CSV table of C-alpha atoms and ligand atoms in Angstrom, one decimal:
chain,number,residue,atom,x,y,z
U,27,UNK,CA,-7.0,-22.3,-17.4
U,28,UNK,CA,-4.4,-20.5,-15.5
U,29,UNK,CA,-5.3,-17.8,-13.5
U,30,UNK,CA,-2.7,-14.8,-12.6
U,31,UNK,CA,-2.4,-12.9,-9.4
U,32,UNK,CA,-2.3,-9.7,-11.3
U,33,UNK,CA,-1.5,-8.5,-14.6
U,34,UNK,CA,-1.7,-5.5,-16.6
U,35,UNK,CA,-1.4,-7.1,-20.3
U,36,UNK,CA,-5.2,-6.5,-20.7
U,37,UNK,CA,-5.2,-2.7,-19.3
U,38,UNK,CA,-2.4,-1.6,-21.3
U,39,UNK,CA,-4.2,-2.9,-24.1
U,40,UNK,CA,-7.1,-1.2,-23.4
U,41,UNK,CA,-5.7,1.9,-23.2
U,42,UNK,CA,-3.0,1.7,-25.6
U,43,UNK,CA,-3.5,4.6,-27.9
U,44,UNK,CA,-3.7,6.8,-25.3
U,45,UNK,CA,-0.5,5.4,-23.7
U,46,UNK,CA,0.9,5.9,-26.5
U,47,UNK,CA,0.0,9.4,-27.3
U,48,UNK,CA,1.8,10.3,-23.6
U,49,UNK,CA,4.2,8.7,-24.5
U,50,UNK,CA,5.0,11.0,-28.0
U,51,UNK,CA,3.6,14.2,-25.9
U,52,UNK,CA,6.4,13.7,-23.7
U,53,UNK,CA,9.4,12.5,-25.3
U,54,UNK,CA,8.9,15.3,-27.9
U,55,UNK,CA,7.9,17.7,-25.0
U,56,UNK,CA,12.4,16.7,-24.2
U,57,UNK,CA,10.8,17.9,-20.5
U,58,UNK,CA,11.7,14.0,-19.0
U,59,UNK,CA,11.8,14.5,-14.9
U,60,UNK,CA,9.9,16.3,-13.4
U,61,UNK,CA,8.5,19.4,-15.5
U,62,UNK,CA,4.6,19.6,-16.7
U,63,UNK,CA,3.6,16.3,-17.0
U,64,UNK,CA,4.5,15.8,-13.1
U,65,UNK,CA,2.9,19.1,-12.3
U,66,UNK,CA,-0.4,18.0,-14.4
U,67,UNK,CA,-0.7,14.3,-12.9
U,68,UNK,CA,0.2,15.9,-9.3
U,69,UNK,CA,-3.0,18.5,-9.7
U,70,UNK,CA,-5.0,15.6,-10.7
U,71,UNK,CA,-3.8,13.4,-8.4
U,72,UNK,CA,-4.3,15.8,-5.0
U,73,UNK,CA,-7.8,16.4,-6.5
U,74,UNK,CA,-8.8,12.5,-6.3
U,75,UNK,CA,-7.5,12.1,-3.1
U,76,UNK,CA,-9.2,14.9,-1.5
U,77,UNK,CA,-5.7,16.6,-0.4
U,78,UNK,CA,-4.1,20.1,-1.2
U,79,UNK,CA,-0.7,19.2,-2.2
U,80,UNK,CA,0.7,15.6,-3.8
U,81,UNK,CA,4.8,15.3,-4.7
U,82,UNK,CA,5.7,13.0,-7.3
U,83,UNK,CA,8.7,11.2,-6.2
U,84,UNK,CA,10.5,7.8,-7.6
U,85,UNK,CA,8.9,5.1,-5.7
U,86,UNK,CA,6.6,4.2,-2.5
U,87,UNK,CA,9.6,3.7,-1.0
U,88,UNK,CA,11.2,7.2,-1.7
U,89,UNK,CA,7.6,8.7,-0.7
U,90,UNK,CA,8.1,7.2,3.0
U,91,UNK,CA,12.2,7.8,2.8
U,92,UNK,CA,11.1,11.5,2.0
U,93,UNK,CA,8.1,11.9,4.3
U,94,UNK,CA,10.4,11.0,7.4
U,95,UNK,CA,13.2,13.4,6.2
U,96,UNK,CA,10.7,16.4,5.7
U,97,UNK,CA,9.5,15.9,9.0
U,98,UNK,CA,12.9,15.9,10.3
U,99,UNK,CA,12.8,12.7,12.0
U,100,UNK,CA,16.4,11.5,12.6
U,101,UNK,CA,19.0,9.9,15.0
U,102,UNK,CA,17.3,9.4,18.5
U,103,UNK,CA,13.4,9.6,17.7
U,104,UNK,CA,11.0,6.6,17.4
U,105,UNK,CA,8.5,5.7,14.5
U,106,UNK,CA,5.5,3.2,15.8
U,107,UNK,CA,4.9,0.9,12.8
U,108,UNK,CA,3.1,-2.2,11.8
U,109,UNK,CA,5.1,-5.6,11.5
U,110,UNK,CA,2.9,-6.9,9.0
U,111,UNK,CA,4.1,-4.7,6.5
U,112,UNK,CA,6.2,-4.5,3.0
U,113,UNK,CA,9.8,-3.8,4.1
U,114,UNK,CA,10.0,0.2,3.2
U,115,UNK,CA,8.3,1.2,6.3
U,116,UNK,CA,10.7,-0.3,8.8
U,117,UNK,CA,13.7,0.1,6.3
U,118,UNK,CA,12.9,4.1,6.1
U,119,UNK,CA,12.7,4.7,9.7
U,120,UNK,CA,16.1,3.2,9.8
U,121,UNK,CA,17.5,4.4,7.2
U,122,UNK,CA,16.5,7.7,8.6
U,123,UNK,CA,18.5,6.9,11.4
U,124,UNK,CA,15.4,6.5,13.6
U,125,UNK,CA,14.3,2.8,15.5
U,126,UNK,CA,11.1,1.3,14.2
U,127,UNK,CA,9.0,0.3,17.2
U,128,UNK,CA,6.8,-2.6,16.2
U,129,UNK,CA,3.3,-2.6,17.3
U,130,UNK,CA,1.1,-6.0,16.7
U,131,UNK,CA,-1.8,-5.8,14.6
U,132,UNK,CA,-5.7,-6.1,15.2
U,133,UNK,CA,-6.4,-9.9,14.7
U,134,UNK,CA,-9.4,-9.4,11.9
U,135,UNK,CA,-8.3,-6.6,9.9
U,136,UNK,CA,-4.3,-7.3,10.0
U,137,UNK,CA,-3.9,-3.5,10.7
U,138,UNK,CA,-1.9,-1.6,13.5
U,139,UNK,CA,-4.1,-2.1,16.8
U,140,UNK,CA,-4.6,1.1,18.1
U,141,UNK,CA,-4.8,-0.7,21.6
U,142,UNK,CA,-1.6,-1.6,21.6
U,143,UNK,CA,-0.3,2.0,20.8
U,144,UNK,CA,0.0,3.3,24.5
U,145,UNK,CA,2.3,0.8,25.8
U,146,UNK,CA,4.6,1.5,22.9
U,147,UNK,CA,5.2,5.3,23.2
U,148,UNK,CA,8.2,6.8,24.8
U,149,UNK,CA,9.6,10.5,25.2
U,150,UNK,CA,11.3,9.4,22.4
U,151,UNK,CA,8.3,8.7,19.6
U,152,UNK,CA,7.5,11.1,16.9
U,153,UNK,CA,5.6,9.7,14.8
U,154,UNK,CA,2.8,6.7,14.0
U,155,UNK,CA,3.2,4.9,10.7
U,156,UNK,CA,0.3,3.0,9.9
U,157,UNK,CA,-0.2,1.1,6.5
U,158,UNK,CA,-4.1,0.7,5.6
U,159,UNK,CA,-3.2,-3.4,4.7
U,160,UNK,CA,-4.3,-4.8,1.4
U,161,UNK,CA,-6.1,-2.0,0.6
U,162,UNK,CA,-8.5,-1.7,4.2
U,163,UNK,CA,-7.5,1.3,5.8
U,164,UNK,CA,-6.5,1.3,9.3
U,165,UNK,CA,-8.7,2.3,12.7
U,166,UNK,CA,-7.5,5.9,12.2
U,167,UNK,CA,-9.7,8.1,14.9
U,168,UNK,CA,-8.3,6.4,18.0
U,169,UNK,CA,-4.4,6.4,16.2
U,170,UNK,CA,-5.1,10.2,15.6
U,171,UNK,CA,-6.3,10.9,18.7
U,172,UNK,CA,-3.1,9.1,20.7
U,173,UNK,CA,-1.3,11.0,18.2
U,174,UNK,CA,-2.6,13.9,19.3
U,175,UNK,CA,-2.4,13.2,22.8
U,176,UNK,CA,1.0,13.0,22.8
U,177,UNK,CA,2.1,15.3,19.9
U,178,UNK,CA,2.8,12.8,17.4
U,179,UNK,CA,2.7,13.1,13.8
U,180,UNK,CA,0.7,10.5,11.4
U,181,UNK,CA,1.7,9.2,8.8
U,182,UNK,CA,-0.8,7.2,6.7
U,183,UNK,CA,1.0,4.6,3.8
U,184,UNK,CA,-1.5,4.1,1.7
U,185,UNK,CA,0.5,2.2,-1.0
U,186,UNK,CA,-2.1,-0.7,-1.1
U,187,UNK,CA,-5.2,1.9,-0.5
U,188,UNK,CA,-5.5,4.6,-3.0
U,189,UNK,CA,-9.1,5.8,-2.9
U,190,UNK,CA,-10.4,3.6,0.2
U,191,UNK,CA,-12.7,5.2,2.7
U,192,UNK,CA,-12.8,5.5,6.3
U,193,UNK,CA,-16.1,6.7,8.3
U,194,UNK,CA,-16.7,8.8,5.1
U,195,UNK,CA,-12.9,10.4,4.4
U,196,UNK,CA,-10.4,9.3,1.7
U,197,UNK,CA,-7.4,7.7,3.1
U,198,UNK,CA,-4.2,9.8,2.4
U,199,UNK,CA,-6.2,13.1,3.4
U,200,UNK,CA,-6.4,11.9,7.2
U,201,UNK,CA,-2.6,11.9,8.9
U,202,UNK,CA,-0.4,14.8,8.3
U,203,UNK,CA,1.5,13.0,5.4
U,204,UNK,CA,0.4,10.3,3.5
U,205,UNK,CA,2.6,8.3,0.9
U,206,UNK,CA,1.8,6.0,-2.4
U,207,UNK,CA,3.3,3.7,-4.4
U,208,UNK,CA,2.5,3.4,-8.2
U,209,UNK,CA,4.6,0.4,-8.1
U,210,UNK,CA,2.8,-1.9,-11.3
U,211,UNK,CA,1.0,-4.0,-8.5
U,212,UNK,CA,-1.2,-1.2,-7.1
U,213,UNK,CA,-4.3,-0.5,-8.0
U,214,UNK,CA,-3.3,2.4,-10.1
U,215,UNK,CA,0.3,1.1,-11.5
U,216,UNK,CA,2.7,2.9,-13.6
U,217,UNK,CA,4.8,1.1,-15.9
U,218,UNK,CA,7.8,1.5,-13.8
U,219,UNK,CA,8.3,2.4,-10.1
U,220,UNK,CA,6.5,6.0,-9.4
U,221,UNK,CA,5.3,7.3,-6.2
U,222,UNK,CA,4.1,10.4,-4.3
U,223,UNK,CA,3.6,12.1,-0.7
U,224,UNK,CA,0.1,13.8,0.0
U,225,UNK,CA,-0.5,16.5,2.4
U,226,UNK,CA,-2.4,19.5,3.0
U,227,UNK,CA,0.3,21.2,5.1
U,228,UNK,CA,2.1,24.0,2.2
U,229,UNK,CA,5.3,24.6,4.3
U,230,UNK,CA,6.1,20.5,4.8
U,231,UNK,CA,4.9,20.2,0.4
U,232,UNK,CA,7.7,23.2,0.2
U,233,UNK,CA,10.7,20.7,2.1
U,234,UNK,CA,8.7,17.9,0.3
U,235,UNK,CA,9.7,19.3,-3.2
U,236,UNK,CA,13.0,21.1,-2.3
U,237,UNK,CA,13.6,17.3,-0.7
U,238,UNK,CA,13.2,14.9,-4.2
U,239,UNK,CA,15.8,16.9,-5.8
U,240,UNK,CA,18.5,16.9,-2.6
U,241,UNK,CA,17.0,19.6,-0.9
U,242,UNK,CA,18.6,22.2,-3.0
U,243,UNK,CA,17.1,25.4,-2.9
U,244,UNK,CA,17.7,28.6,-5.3
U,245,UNK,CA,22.0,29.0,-5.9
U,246,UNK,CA,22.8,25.9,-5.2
U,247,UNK,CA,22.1,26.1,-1.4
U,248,UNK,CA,21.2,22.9,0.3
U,249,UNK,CA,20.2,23.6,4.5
U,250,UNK,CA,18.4,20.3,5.0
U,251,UNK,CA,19.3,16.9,2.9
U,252,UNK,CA,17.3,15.1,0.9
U,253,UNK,CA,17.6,12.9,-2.1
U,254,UNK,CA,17.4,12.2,-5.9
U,255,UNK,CA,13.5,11.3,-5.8
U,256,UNK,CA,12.1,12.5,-8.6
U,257,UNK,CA,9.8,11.3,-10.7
U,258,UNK,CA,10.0,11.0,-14.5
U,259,UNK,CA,7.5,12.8,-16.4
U,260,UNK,CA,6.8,9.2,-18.8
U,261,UNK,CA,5.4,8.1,-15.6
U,262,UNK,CA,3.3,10.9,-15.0
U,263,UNK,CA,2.1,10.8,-18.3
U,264,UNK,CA,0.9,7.4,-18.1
U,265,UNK,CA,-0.4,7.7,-14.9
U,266,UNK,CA,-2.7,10.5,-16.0
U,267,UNK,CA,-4.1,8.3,-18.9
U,268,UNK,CA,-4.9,5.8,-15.5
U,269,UNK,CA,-6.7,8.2,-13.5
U,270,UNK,CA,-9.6,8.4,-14.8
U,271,UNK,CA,-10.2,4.9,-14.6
U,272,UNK,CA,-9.3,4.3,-11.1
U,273,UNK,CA,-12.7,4.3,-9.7
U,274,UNK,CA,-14.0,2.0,-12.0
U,275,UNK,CA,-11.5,-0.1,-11.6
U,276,UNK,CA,-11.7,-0.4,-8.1
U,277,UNK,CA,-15.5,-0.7,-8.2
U,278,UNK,CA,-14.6,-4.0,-10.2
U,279,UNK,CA,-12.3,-5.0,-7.8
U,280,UNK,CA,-15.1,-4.5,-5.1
U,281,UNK,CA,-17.7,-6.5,-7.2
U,282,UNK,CA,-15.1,-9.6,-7.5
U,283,UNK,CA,-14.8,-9.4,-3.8
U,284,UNK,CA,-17.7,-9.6,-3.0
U,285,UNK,CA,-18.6,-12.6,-5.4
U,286,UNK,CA,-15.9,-13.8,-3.8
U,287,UNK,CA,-17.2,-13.4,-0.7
U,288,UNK,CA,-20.1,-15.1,-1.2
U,289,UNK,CA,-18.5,-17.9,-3.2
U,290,UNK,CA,-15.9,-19.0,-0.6
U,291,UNK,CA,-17.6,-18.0,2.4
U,292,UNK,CA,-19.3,-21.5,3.2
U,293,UNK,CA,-15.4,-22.7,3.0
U,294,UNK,CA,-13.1,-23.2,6.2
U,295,UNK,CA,-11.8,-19.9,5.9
U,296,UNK,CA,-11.8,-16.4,6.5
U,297,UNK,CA,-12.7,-13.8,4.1
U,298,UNK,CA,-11.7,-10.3,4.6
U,299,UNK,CA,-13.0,-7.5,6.7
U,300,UNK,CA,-16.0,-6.0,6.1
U,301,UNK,CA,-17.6,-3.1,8.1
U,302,UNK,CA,-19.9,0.1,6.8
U,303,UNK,CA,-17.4,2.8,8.0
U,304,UNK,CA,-14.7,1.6,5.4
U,305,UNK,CA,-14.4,1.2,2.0
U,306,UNK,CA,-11.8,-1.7,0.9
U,307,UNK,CA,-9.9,-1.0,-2.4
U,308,UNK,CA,-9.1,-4.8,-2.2
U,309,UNK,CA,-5.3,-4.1,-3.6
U,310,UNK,CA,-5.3,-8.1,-2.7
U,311,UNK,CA,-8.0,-10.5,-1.4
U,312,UNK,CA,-6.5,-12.4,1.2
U,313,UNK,CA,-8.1,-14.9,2.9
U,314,UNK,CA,-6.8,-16.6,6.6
U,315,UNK,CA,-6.5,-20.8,6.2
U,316,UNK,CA,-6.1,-21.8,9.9
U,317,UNK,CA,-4.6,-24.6,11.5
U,318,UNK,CA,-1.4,-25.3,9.2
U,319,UNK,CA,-3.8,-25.2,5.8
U,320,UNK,CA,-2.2,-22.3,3.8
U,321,UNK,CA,0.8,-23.7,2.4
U,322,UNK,CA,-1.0,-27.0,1.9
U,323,UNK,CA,-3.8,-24.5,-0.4
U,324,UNK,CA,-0.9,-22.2,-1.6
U,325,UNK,CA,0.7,-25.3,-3.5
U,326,UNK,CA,-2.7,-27.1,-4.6
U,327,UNK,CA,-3.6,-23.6,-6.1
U,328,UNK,CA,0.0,-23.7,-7.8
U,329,UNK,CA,-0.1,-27.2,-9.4
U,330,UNK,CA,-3.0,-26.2,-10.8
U,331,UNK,CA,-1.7,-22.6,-12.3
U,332,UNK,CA,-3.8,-20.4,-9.9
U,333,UNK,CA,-1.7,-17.9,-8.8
U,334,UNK,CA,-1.6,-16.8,-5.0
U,335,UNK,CA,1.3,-14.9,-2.4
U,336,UNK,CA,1.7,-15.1,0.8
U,337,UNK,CA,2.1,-11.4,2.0
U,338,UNK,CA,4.2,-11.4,4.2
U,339,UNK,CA,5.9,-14.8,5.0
U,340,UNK,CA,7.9,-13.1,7.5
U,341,UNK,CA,6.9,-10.7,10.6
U,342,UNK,CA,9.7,-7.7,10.2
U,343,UNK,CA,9.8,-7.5,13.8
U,344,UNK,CA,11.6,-11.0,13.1
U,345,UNK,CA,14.0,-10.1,10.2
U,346,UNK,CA,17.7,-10.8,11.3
U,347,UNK,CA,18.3,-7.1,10.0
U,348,UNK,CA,16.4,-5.7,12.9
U,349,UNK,CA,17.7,-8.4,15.5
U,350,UNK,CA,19.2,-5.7,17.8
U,351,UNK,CA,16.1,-4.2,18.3
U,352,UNK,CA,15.5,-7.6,20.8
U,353,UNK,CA,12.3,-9.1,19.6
U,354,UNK,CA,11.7,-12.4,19.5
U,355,UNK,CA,9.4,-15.3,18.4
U,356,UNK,CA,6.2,-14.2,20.9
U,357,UNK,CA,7.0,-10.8,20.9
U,358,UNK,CA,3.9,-10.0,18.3
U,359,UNK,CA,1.7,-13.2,18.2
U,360,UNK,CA,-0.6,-12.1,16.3
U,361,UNK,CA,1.3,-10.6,13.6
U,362,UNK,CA,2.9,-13.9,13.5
U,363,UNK,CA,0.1,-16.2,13.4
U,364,UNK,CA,-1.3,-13.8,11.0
U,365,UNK,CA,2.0,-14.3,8.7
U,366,UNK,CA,1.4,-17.9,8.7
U,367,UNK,CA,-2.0,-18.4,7.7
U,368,UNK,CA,-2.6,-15.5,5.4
U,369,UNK,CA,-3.2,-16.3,1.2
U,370,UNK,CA,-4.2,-13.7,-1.4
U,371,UNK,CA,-6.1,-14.7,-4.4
U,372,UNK,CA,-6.2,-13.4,-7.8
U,373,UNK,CA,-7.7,-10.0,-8.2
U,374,UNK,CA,-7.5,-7.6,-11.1
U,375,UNK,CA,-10.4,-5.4,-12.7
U,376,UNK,CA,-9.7,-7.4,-15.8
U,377,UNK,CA,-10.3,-10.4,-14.5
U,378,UNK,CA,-13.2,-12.5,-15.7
U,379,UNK,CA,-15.8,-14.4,-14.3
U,380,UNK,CA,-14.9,-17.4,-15.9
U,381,UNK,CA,-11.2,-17.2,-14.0
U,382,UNK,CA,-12.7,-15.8,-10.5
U,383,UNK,CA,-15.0,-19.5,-11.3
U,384,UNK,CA,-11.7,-21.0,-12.0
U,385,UNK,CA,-10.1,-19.6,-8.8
U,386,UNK,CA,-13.0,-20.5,-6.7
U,387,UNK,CA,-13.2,-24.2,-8.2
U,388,UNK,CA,-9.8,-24.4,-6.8
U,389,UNK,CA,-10.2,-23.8,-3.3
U,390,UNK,CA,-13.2,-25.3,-3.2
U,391,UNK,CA,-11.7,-28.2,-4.6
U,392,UNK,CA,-9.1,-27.9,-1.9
U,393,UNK,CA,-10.9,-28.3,1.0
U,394,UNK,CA,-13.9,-30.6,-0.5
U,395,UNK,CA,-12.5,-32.9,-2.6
U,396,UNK,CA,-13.7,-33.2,-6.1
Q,411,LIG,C1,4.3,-1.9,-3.0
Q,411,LIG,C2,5.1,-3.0,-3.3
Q,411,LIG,C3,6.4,-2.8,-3.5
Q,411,LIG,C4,7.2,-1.5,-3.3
Q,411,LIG,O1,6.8,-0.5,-4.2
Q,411,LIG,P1,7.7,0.8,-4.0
Q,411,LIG,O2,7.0,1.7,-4.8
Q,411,LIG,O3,9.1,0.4,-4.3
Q,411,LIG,O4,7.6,1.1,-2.5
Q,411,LIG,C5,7.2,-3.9,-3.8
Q,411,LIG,N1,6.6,-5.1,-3.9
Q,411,LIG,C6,5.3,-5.3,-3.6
Q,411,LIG,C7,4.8,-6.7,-3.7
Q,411,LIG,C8,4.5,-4.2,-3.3
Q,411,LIG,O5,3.2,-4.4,-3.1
């Protein structure tokens, strides 16, 4: 039986009348971007995360893109960010026309390490973009407080992470921005690219919404440049069928994880972090395979039509695009080893326990034999 790494087939299905009532509401509302489905899933969507303003935008990606911009960071300032990241963290601060400064991560939880933070700030650095990886969110008091220290802002990607906790607080209410993606492999997934930007600050959600829509302001006068981020009011629609379900859904996720847990623990590997003052939303299991084993697993699991991905194959602090930066192999070791020996597994709410059985067979299979 084959196993995906995702899928949304079985979701859609279960909510399809109601998808499909949004989808008549809006496209006889004629209101398609932006306009009162966006407002309505915006409302919802700062309530569940515990914040006092969320902006819709077109994507995670736009969210950070945006974020940077409304904080006016630009030519000459410095972002701290993770290496072991998707590529719109790094790509944002550059296309901002700011450097990305690459810190290495924390060797069990594959997040930013606070620790290294010191030796990375400059007069230069503005801000500190972690990413809460996988879905675990990141040791946020001590990057707040060297935030603070030096008058930095924070800005929390919580893309993987909607509704995970940390020492009691929901990620995205923490920093002074936060920024998700409802790209369709996120725990709450549009049906399309979608995204917003969290904050409880009124004046930055003001630039944040003049900012989606080019920064234009009343008669056609623009003072600070933004982009065309806006969100479609489809999305929205859909996404406020989703809402309601995400807690359940990631309860299920947290139940398969720990079967999983349990299941593969005895195995020669590592499963994820676990610790009481954080709540894991478990976006992806990923499991470490030391000593040259993960590609080895990766393509036994494949021949036998489990899905898995490496996330990320590649350290950005080693992408040719950001060669002139001057890193080099050693520079981060252990965002590198990480990005050789990490594997996620399949993980969906839907999934059964007959293909988590399947999925665990596998690996066991792997390193026992049969
Ligand atoms: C989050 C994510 C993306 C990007 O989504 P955006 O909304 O465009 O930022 C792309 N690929 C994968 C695998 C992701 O997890």
């Amino acid at each position: 039986m084959p196993v995906p790494l995702t899928e949304l087939t079985r979701q859609h299905a279960a909510l399809e009348s109601e998808l499909r009532a949004a989808f008549e509401e809006v496209s006889t509302s004629g209101q398609l971007i932006l306009g009162p489905h966006v407002r309505r899933f915006e409302k919802e969507l700062a309530a569940a995360c515990g914040v006092q303003h969320a902006v819709g935008v077109s994507s995670g990606n736009d969210a950070i893109l945006l974020a940077l911009l409304a904080l006016g960071i630009g030519p000459g300032d410095e972002v701290i960010t993770t290496s072991l990241a998707y590529l719109h963290l790094a790509e944002s601060i550059a296309r901002v026309g700011a450097t990305p400064v690459f810190a290495d991560i924390h060797p069990r939880t594959f997040n930013l390490d606070p620790e290294t933070l010191p030796g990375k700030i400059t007069d230069k650095t503005r801000a500190i973009l972690p990413t809460h990886i996988f879905g675990l969110p990141a040791d946020l008091d001590p990057i707040q407080k060297v935030a603070a220290e030096h008058g930095l802002k924070v800005i929390e990607d919580c893309d993987m992470a909607i509704g995970a906790g940390y020492r009691g607080r929901v990620v995205g209410s923490i920093g002074d921005v936060a920024t998700l993606s409802f790209y369709p492999t996120k725990n709450l997934a549009a049906l399309g690219d979608a995204g917003a930007v969290l904050t409880n600050d009124a004046s930055l959600a003001d630039r944040l919404r003049r900012g989606r829509v080019h920064g234009l302001e009343k008669n056609f006068l623009v003072r600070d440049l933004g982009g065309a981020f806006r969100l479609d009011g489809l999305q929205a629609a859909f996404l406020s069928v989703k809402l309601p379900h995400l807690a359940g859904w990631t309860q299920r996720r947290r139940e398969l994880a720990e079967r999983y847990n349990k299941l593969l623990g005895p195995l020669p590997l590592t499963t994820p972090f676990e610790s009481e003052d954080y709540e894991h939303v478990y976006n992806q299991y990923v499991v470490r395979v030391r000593s040259g084993g993960r590609e080895p697993l990766r393509l036994h699991l494949d021949a036998l039509g489990v899905g898995s991905r490496v996330y990320y194959p590649r350290p950005l602090h080693l992408q040719p695009c950001f060669e002139p930066l001057g890193y080099h192999p050693g520079s981060l070791p252990v965002a590198e080893k990480a990005s050789s020996e990490l594997l996620a597994l399949p993980i969906f709410p839907e999934m059964t326990r007959e293909e988590q059985d399947e999925v665990v067979d596998a690996v066991r299979d792997f390193f026992l034999g049969d």
